[in-house]
Amino acid sequence: MTAPTLSVTRIAGALGAEVSGVDLGDLDDTTFAQIHAAWLEHQVLFFRDQDLSPERHKAFGRRFGPLQIHPFLHSRKDEGHPEIVILESDADRPAVAAGWHTDVTFVESPPMGSILRAVEAPPFGGDTMWSSMVAVYESLSDTMQRLLSGLVAIHDTARTFSRSAYPAEKHPDRDAMPSVEHPVVRTHPETGRKALFVNPAFTSRIKGMRRRESETLLGFLYGLTGTPEFTCRFHWQKNSIALWDNRCTQHRAVADNLAAHRRMERVTIEGDRPR
Ligand SMILES: [Fe+2]
C-alpha cells in the first residue's frame, strides 16, 4: 500500500482546485474515486502536464459516463474521434467562446461535464473563467430563491448555433432539436446542492412571463454570473486540462489575445435530465 500522492489545492473561494500528483492517462480506481470526489466538491478541477493521446482523453471521460457527440462543433471525426471537439483560434480565425454559457443546454439531457485539454496555449491571455451557479443561487434572498424555484425556462439554439450559421444541410440533427424546457433552479443529482440553471447562450426566456419580465429577470441573474467572488480563472499551458461539472457552472473564454494560436480539444460527458 503506497501513500496517496494526489494533492488538491483550491484556487478561489467559490469553486476551482488544482490537482497534482496524478497521470490522467493511467488512473487506478482509488485515484479516480479521489478525483471524482474532488470534482463534485470543487465543481472544476485543473491538471498540468497531461500529454494525453485522443484515446486516453476519451478513456478518462468514459470513467464518468458515455461521451456525447456535439451536434454542431468541428471534431476529429475524420481521424476516428467524433467525440473530440476542436476549439481552435488564431489571427485568421479569432473565434472564441467569449460569453458566459453552460454547454449544450438546448437538449433534454445536457452534458454532465466536459474535459478540455490545451494542445496549443497562447503565451499570455486566452484564459478561461468559470462561475459557480451554486454560489450565485446561494447569494440570493430566500424570497428570490423561492420565486426562481417555481420557474421553468426555454432553451434553444437560436442565439448561438443559429439556423443560418449552422444550416440543416450540414447539420442534419438540428431538426430533431426543438426548444426544450429546464427548471430555472436544478438540484444536483449527486451532491443535492441547488444551482441556477439559465445561461445567456441558450436560454431564450422564462416560461409564462411577459418578454420584458423575462428579460429583466434573466438580465439580473446573468449580471451575477460575472461577479468576481463567484468565479475562478485558469491560465492555460500546453497539456493543461480542465474538468468541469456542467450541471452547476458556467464558463467563458477571455478574448484578450485573439492573434495567438490556441487549440483546445474537448470531450463531453452525457448527463441526465435537470430536475
Ligand atoms: Fe463551452
mmCIF file of C-alpha atoms and ligand atoms in Angstrom:
data_model
loop_
_atom_site.group_PDB
_atom_site.id
_atom_site.type_symbol
_atom_site.label_atom_id
_atom_site.label_comp_id
_atom_site.label_asym_id
_atom_site.label_seq_id
_atom_site.Cartn_x
_atom_site.Cartn_y
_atom_site.Cartn_z
ATOM 1 C CA MET A 1 0.000 0.000 0.000
ATOM 2 C CA THR A 2 1.634 3.238 -1.140
ATOM 3 C CA ALA A 3 0.740 6.613 0.298
ATOM 4 C CA PRO A 4 -1.517 8.712 -1.930
ATOM 5 C CA THR A 5 0.410 11.390 -3.813
ATOM 6 C CA LEU A 6 -2.569 13.262 -5.153
ATOM 7 C CA SER A 7 -2.953 16.770 -3.787
ATOM 8 C CA VAL A 8 -5.860 19.171 -4.254
ATOM 9 C CA THR A 9 -5.310 22.919 -3.839
ATOM 10 C CA ARG A 10 -8.182 25.391 -4.052
ATOM 11 C CA ILE A 11 -7.534 28.374 -6.324
ATOM 12 C CA ALA A 12 -10.564 30.528 -5.455
ATOM 13 C CA GLY A 13 -13.301 30.847 -2.857
ATOM 14 C CA ALA A 14 -16.389 29.773 -4.795
ATOM 15 C CA LEU A 15 -15.044 26.980 -6.995
ATOM 16 C CA GLY A 16 -11.936 25.544 -8.618
ATOM 17 C CA ALA A 17 -8.979 23.468 -7.425
ATOM 18 C CA GLU A 18 -5.720 22.366 -8.970
ATOM 19 C CA VAL A 19 -4.831 18.694 -8.685
ATOM 20 C CA SER A 20 -1.265 17.477 -8.833
ATOM 21 C CA GLY A 21 0.444 14.134 -8.457
ATOM 22 C CA VAL A 22 -1.700 12.230 -10.977
ATOM 23 C CA ASP A 23 -1.337 10.913 -14.504
ATOM 24 C CA LEU A 24 -4.802 11.062 -16.061
ATOM 25 C CA GLY A 25 -3.677 8.607 -18.718
ATOM 26 C CA ASP A 26 -3.094 5.901 -16.131
ATOM 27 C CA LEU A 27 -5.556 6.034 -13.249
ATOM 28 C CA ASP A 28 -6.341 3.299 -10.786
ATOM 29 C CA ASP A 29 -9.831 3.093 -9.304
ATOM 30 C CA THR A 30 -8.818 4.606 -5.960
ATOM 31 C CA THR A 31 -7.240 7.657 -7.568
ATOM 32 C CA PHE A 32 -10.208 8.063 -9.896
ATOM 33 C CA ALA A 33 -12.557 7.973 -6.894
ATOM 34 C CA GLN A 34 -10.489 10.737 -5.227
ATOM 35 C CA ILE A 35 -10.636 12.852 -8.390
ATOM 36 C CA HIS A 36 -14.366 12.252 -8.716
ATOM 37 C CA ALA A 37 -14.992 13.328 -5.115
ATOM 38 C CA ALA A 38 -12.812 16.433 -5.531
ATOM 39 C CA TRP A 39 -14.638 17.309 -8.751
ATOM 40 C CA LEU A 40 -18.041 17.178 -7.021
ATOM 41 C CA GLU A 41 -16.709 19.306 -4.179
ATOM 42 C CA HIS A 42 -14.856 21.964 -6.227
ATOM 43 C CA GLN A 43 -17.013 21.974 -9.420
ATOM 44 C CA VAL A 44 -13.979 22.460 -11.674
ATOM 45 C CA LEU A 45 -10.567 20.789 -11.424
ATOM 46 C CA PHE A 46 -7.319 21.697 -13.183
ATOM 47 C CA PHE A 47 -4.387 19.455 -14.064
ATOM 48 C CA ARG A 48 -0.996 20.337 -15.585
ATOM 49 C CA ASP A 49 1.329 18.431 -17.914
ATOM 50 C CA GLN A 50 -1.165 15.820 -19.090
ATOM 51 C CA ASP A 51 0.049 14.772 -22.518
ATOM 52 C CA LEU A 52 -2.965 12.586 -23.301
ATOM 53 C CA SER A 53 -3.470 10.815 -26.606
ATOM 54 C CA PRO A 54 -7.003 11.109 -28.049
ATOM 55 C CA GLU A 55 -7.665 7.561 -26.887
ATOM 56 C CA ARG A 56 -6.614 8.329 -23.303
ATOM 57 C CA HIS A 57 -8.503 11.615 -23.304
ATOM 58 C CA LYS A 58 -11.655 9.708 -24.263
ATOM 59 C CA ALA A 59 -10.910 6.895 -21.813
ATOM 60 C CA PHE A 60 -10.660 9.397 -18.947
ATOM 61 C CA GLY A 61 -14.023 10.889 -19.990
ATOM 62 C CA ARG A 62 -15.621 7.442 -20.114
ATOM 63 C CA ARG A 63 -14.723 6.859 -16.450
ATOM 64 C CA PHE A 64 -17.553 9.351 -15.760
ATOM 65 C CA GLY A 65 -20.028 8.055 -18.346
ATOM 66 C CA PRO A 66 -20.790 7.814 -22.064
ATOM 67 C CA LEU A 67 -19.382 10.588 -24.245
ATOM 68 C CA GLN A 68 -21.520 12.982 -26.223
ATOM 69 C CA ILE A 69 -21.009 13.784 -29.914
ATOM 70 C CA HIS A 70 -21.589 17.520 -30.366
ATOM 71 C CA PRO A 71 -24.243 18.296 -32.997
ATOM 72 C CA PHE A 72 -22.526 21.406 -34.386
ATOM 73 C CA LEU A 73 -18.898 21.870 -33.396
ATOM 74 C CA HIS A 74 -15.973 20.701 -35.526
ATOM 75 C CA SER A 75 -14.427 17.445 -34.293
ATOM 76 C CA ARG A 76 -11.637 14.955 -35.032
ATOM 77 C CA LYS A 77 -14.153 12.582 -36.608
ATOM 78 C CA ASP A 78 -12.036 12.169 -39.765
ATOM 79 C CA GLU A 79 -9.397 10.565 -37.521
ATOM 80 C CA GLY A 80 -11.930 8.307 -35.842
ATOM 81 C CA HIS A 81 -12.623 10.614 -32.868
ATOM 82 C CA PRO A 82 -16.050 12.222 -33.362
ATOM 83 C CA GLU A 83 -16.225 12.637 -29.549
ATOM 84 C CA ILE A 84 -13.290 15.087 -29.571
ATOM 85 C CA VAL A 85 -14.382 18.627 -30.369
ATOM 86 C CA ILE A 86 -11.720 21.051 -31.662
ATOM 87 C CA LEU A 87 -11.837 24.676 -30.484
ATOM 88 C CA GLU A 88 -9.125 26.476 -32.406
ATOM 89 C CA SER A 89 -8.331 30.134 -32.982
ATOM 90 C CA ASP A 90 -5.540 32.332 -34.337
ATOM 91 C CA ALA A 91 -5.120 35.665 -36.158
ATOM 92 C CA ASP A 92 -7.131 34.422 -39.148
ATOM 93 C CA ARG A 93 -9.781 32.661 -37.074
ATOM 94 C CA PRO A 94 -10.261 34.805 -33.970
ATOM 95 C CA ALA A 95 -13.344 32.906 -32.743
ATOM 96 C CA VAL A 96 -13.584 32.002 -29.063
ATOM 97 C CA ALA A 97 -16.447 31.230 -26.705
ATOM 98 C CA ALA A 98 -16.137 34.642 -25.069
ATOM 99 C CA GLY A 99 -19.582 34.770 -23.493
ATOM 100 C CA TRP A 100 -20.792 33.037 -20.336
ATOM 101 C CA HIS A 101 -22.532 29.749 -21.033
ATOM 102 C CA THR A 102 -23.210 26.221 -19.877
ATOM 103 C CA ASP A 103 -22.505 23.669 -22.609
ATOM 104 C CA VAL A 104 -25.344 22.257 -24.723
ATOM 105 C CA THR A 105 -28.337 23.142 -22.535
ATOM 106 C CA PHE A 106 -30.520 23.120 -25.681
ATOM 107 C CA VAL A 107 -31.110 19.363 -25.397
ATOM 108 C CA GLU A 108 -33.309 17.442 -22.927
ATOM 109 C CA SER A 109 -30.325 15.958 -21.118
ATOM 110 C CA PRO A 110 -27.418 18.442 -21.182
ATOM 111 C CA PRO A 111 -23.877 17.211 -20.542
ATOM 112 C CA MET A 112 -22.757 16.233 -17.047
ATOM 113 C CA GLY A 113 -19.338 17.698 -17.657
ATOM 114 C CA SER A 114 -16.503 18.361 -20.044
ATOM 115 C CA ILE A 115 -12.767 17.704 -20.159
ATOM 116 C CA LEU A 116 -10.867 20.388 -22.055
ATOM 117 C CA ARG A 117 -7.185 19.981 -22.934
ATOM 118 C CA ALA A 118 -4.870 22.701 -24.241
ATOM 119 C CA VAL A 119 -2.979 21.374 -27.250
ATOM 120 C CA GLU A 120 -1.572 24.822 -28.082
ATOM 121 C CA ALA A 121 -1.823 27.545 -25.435
ATOM 122 C CA PRO A 122 -1.241 31.271 -26.028
ATOM 123 C CA PRO A 123 1.913 32.714 -24.400
ATOM 124 C CA PHE A 124 -0.303 35.123 -22.469
ATOM 125 C CA GLY A 125 -4.043 35.702 -22.215
ATOM 126 C CA GLY A 126 -6.721 33.374 -23.550
ATOM 127 C CA ASP A 127 -7.623 32.220 -20.032
ATOM 128 C CA THR A 128 -10.919 30.537 -19.224
ATOM 129 C CA MET A 129 -13.196 31.584 -16.367
ATOM 130 C CA TRP A 130 -15.793 29.526 -14.548
ATOM 131 C CA SER A 131 -18.638 30.759 -12.360
ATOM 132 C CA SER A 132 -20.398 28.731 -9.680
ATOM 133 C CA MET A 133 -24.142 28.630 -10.164
ATOM 134 C CA VAL A 134 -24.373 27.179 -6.650
ATOM 135 C CA ALA A 135 -22.689 30.295 -5.256
ATOM 136 C CA VAL A 136 -24.936 32.565 -7.337
ATOM 137 C CA TYR A 137 -28.061 30.744 -6.141
ATOM 138 C CA GLU A 138 -26.957 30.764 -2.518
ATOM 139 C CA SER A 139 -26.282 34.520 -2.687
ATOM 140 C CA LEU A 140 -29.956 35.215 -3.339
ATOM 141 C CA SER A 141 -32.585 36.009 -0.719
ATOM 142 C CA ASP A 142 -34.960 33.265 0.411
ATOM 143 C CA THR A 143 -37.731 35.149 -1.371
ATOM 144 C CA MET A 144 -35.875 35.226 -4.689
ATOM 145 C CA GLN A 145 -34.807 31.581 -4.289
ATOM 146 C CA ARG A 146 -38.466 30.590 -3.786
ATOM 147 C CA LEU A 147 -39.610 32.620 -6.787
ATOM 148 C CA LEU A 148 -36.948 31.099 -9.076
ATOM 149 C CA SER A 149 -37.503 27.557 -7.820
ATOM 150 C CA GLY A 150 -41.033 27.557 -9.242
ATOM 151 C CA LEU A 151 -39.944 28.688 -12.724
ATOM 152 C CA VAL A 152 -39.168 26.892 -15.961
ATOM 153 C CA ALA A 153 -37.021 28.284 -18.797
ATOM 154 C CA ILE A 154 -36.984 27.601 -22.526
ATOM 155 C CA HIS A 155 -33.585 26.763 -24.086
ATOM 156 C CA ASP A 156 -32.782 26.642 -27.812
ATOM 157 C CA THR A 157 -30.021 27.165 -30.368
ATOM 158 C CA ALA A 158 -31.310 30.453 -31.851
ATOM 159 C CA ARG A 159 -28.611 32.701 -30.402
ATOM 160 C CA THR A 160 -25.532 30.519 -30.531
ATOM 161 C CA PHE A 161 -25.929 27.810 -33.191
ATOM 162 C CA SER A 162 -28.404 29.648 -35.421
ATOM 163 C CA ARG A 163 -30.094 28.022 -38.383
ATOM 164 C CA SER A 164 -28.330 30.440 -40.755
ATOM 165 C CA ALA A 165 -24.820 29.803 -39.374
ATOM 166 C CA TYR A 166 -25.344 26.044 -38.923
ATOM 167 C CA PRO A 167 -27.826 25.039 -41.683
ATOM 168 C CA ALA A 168 -29.762 21.769 -41.676
ATOM 169 C CA GLU A 169 -27.975 20.614 -44.877
ATOM 170 C CA LYS A 170 -24.721 20.407 -42.951
ATOM 171 C CA HIS A 171 -26.195 19.551 -39.553
ATOM 172 C CA PRO A 172 -28.980 17.024 -40.161
ATOM 173 C CA ASP A 173 -29.589 16.556 -36.410
ATOM 174 C CA ARG A 174 -30.776 20.104 -35.979
ATOM 175 C CA ASP A 175 -34.422 19.493 -36.905
ATOM 176 C CA ALA A 176 -34.600 16.878 -34.182
ATOM 177 C CA MET A 177 -33.776 19.664 -31.731
ATOM 178 C CA PRO A 178 -36.828 21.690 -30.844
ATOM 179 C CA SER A 179 -36.621 24.060 -27.907
ATOM 180 C CA VAL A 180 -36.539 22.342 -24.515
ATOM 181 C CA GLU A 181 -37.692 23.265 -21.021
ATOM 182 C CA HIS A 182 -35.493 23.103 -17.930
ATOM 183 C CA PRO A 183 -36.132 24.201 -14.341
ATOM 184 C CA VAL A 184 -34.531 27.591 -13.604
ATOM 185 C CA VAL A 185 -33.081 26.045 -10.436
ATOM 186 C CA ARG A 186 -31.878 22.455 -10.639
ATOM 187 C CA THR A 187 -30.880 20.098 -7.874
ATOM 188 C CA HIS A 188 -27.524 18.451 -8.470
ATOM 189 C CA PRO A 189 -28.176 14.707 -8.856
ATOM 190 C CA GLU A 190 -25.021 13.723 -6.939
ATOM 191 C CA THR A 191 -24.472 16.438 -4.339
ATOM 192 C CA GLY A 192 -28.075 17.550 -3.781
ATOM 193 C CA ARG A 193 -26.962 21.178 -3.970
ATOM 194 C CA LYS A 194 -29.220 23.660 -5.745
ATOM 195 C CA ALA A 195 -27.834 25.642 -8.668
ATOM 196 C CA LEU A 196 -29.160 28.277 -11.009
ATOM 197 C CA PHE A 197 -29.581 26.753 -14.480
ATOM 198 C CA VAL A 198 -30.094 29.542 -17.024
ATOM 199 C CA ASN A 199 -27.418 30.916 -19.352
ATOM 200 C CA PRO A 200 -27.307 33.690 -21.961
ATOM 201 C CA ALA A 201 -26.106 31.458 -24.808
ATOM 202 C CA PHE A 202 -29.051 29.060 -24.852
ATOM 203 C CA THR A 203 -31.867 30.277 -22.556
ATOM 204 C CA SER A 204 -34.440 32.146 -24.641
ATOM 205 C CA ARG A 205 -36.969 33.092 -21.973
ATOM 206 C CA ILE A 206 -38.761 32.163 -18.797
ATOM 207 C CA LYS A 207 -41.964 30.295 -19.444
ATOM 208 C CA GLY A 208 -45.186 32.122 -18.596
ATOM 209 C CA MET A 209 -43.592 35.559 -18.248
ATOM 210 C CA ARG A 210 -44.021 38.579 -20.480
ATOM 211 C CA ARG A 211 -40.949 39.276 -22.604
ATOM 212 C CA ARG A 212 -39.930 42.306 -20.543
ATOM 213 C CA GLU A 213 -40.315 40.422 -17.248
ATOM 214 C CA SER A 214 -38.262 37.523 -18.546
ATOM 215 C CA GLU A 215 -35.523 39.742 -19.987
ATOM 216 C CA THR A 216 -35.269 41.774 -16.795
ATOM 217 C CA LEU A 217 -35.104 38.740 -14.503
ATOM 218 C CA LEU A 218 -32.606 36.874 -16.701
ATOM 219 C CA GLY A 219 -30.532 40.035 -17.095
ATOM 220 C CA PHE A 220 -30.353 40.396 -13.317
ATOM 221 C CA LEU A 221 -29.239 36.773 -12.913
ATOM 222 C CA TYR A 222 -26.692 36.985 -15.742
ATOM 223 C CA GLY A 223 -25.239 40.071 -14.106
ATOM 224 C CA LEU A 224 -24.399 37.937 -11.075
ATOM 225 C CA THR A 225 -22.542 35.308 -13.139
ATOM 226 C CA GLY A 226 -19.501 37.522 -13.675
ATOM 227 C CA THR A 227 -19.246 38.699 -10.069
ATOM 228 C CA PRO A 228 -15.559 38.047 -9.258
ATOM 229 C CA GLU A 229 -16.345 36.337 -5.938
ATOM 230 C CA PHE A 230 -18.402 33.657 -7.745
ATOM 231 C CA THR A 231 -15.694 32.888 -10.325
ATOM 232 C CA CYS A 232 -12.268 31.381 -10.816
ATOM 233 C CA ARG A 233 -9.816 31.866 -13.663
ATOM 234 C CA PHE A 234 -7.324 29.461 -15.192
ATOM 235 C CA HIS A 235 -4.255 30.239 -17.290
ATOM 236 C CA TRP A 236 -3.556 27.549 -19.858
ATOM 237 C CA GLN A 237 -0.248 25.914 -20.642
ATOM 238 C CA LYS A 238 0.288 23.217 -23.232
ATOM 239 C CA ASN A 239 -1.211 19.984 -21.832
ATOM 240 C CA SER A 240 -3.213 21.687 -19.106
ATOM 241 C CA ILE A 241 -6.615 20.107 -18.551
ATOM 242 C CA ALA A 242 -9.813 21.483 -17.059
ATOM 243 C CA LEU A 243 -12.572 19.135 -15.926
ATOM 244 C CA TRP A 244 -15.807 20.921 -15.060
ATOM 245 C CA ASP A 245 -19.215 19.999 -13.750
ATOM 246 C CA ASN A 246 -21.591 21.372 -16.372
ATOM 247 C CA ARG A 247 -24.596 20.914 -14.055
ATOM 248 C CA CYS A 248 -23.645 23.713 -11.688
ATOM 249 C CA THR A 249 -21.242 26.061 -13.522
ATOM 250 C CA GLN A 250 -20.938 28.450 -16.434
ATOM 251 C CA HIS A 251 -17.697 29.242 -18.240
ATOM 252 C CA ARG A 252 -16.288 31.600 -20.837
ATOM 253 C CA ALA A 253 -13.020 32.288 -22.612
ATOM 254 C CA VAL A 254 -11.238 35.610 -22.114
ATOM 255 C CA ALA A 255 -10.723 37.110 -25.574
ATOM 256 C CA ASP A 256 -7.637 39.201 -24.806
ATOM 257 C CA ASN A 257 -5.092 37.676 -27.197
ATOM 258 C CA LEU A 258 -7.032 36.807 -30.324
ATOM 259 C CA ALA A 259 -3.991 36.689 -32.618
ATOM 260 C CA ALA A 260 -2.307 33.890 -30.686
ATOM 261 C CA HIS A 261 -2.697 30.280 -31.745
ATOM 262 C CA ARG A 262 -4.907 28.486 -29.262
ATOM 263 C CA ARG A 263 -6.051 24.936 -29.850
ATOM 264 C CA MET A 264 -8.214 23.147 -27.347
ATOM 265 C CA GLU A 265 -9.719 19.676 -27.536
ATOM 266 C CA ARG A 266 -12.768 18.702 -25.532
ATOM 267 C CA VAL A 267 -14.609 15.549 -24.674
ATOM 268 C CA THR A 268 -18.087 15.932 -23.251
ATOM 269 C CA ILE A 269 -19.811 13.512 -20.899
ATOM 270 C CA GLU A 270 -23.505 12.829 -21.261
ATOM 271 C CA GLY A 271 -25.755 13.979 -18.438
ATOM 272 C CA ASP A 272 -29.239 13.468 -17.108
ATOM 273 C CA ARG A 273 -32.417 15.494 -17.364
ATOM 274 C CA PRO A 274 -32.294 18.512 -14.994
ATOM 275 C CA ARG A 275 -34.856 18.435 -12.186
HETATM 276 FE FE FE B 1 -18.221 25.828 -23.515
#
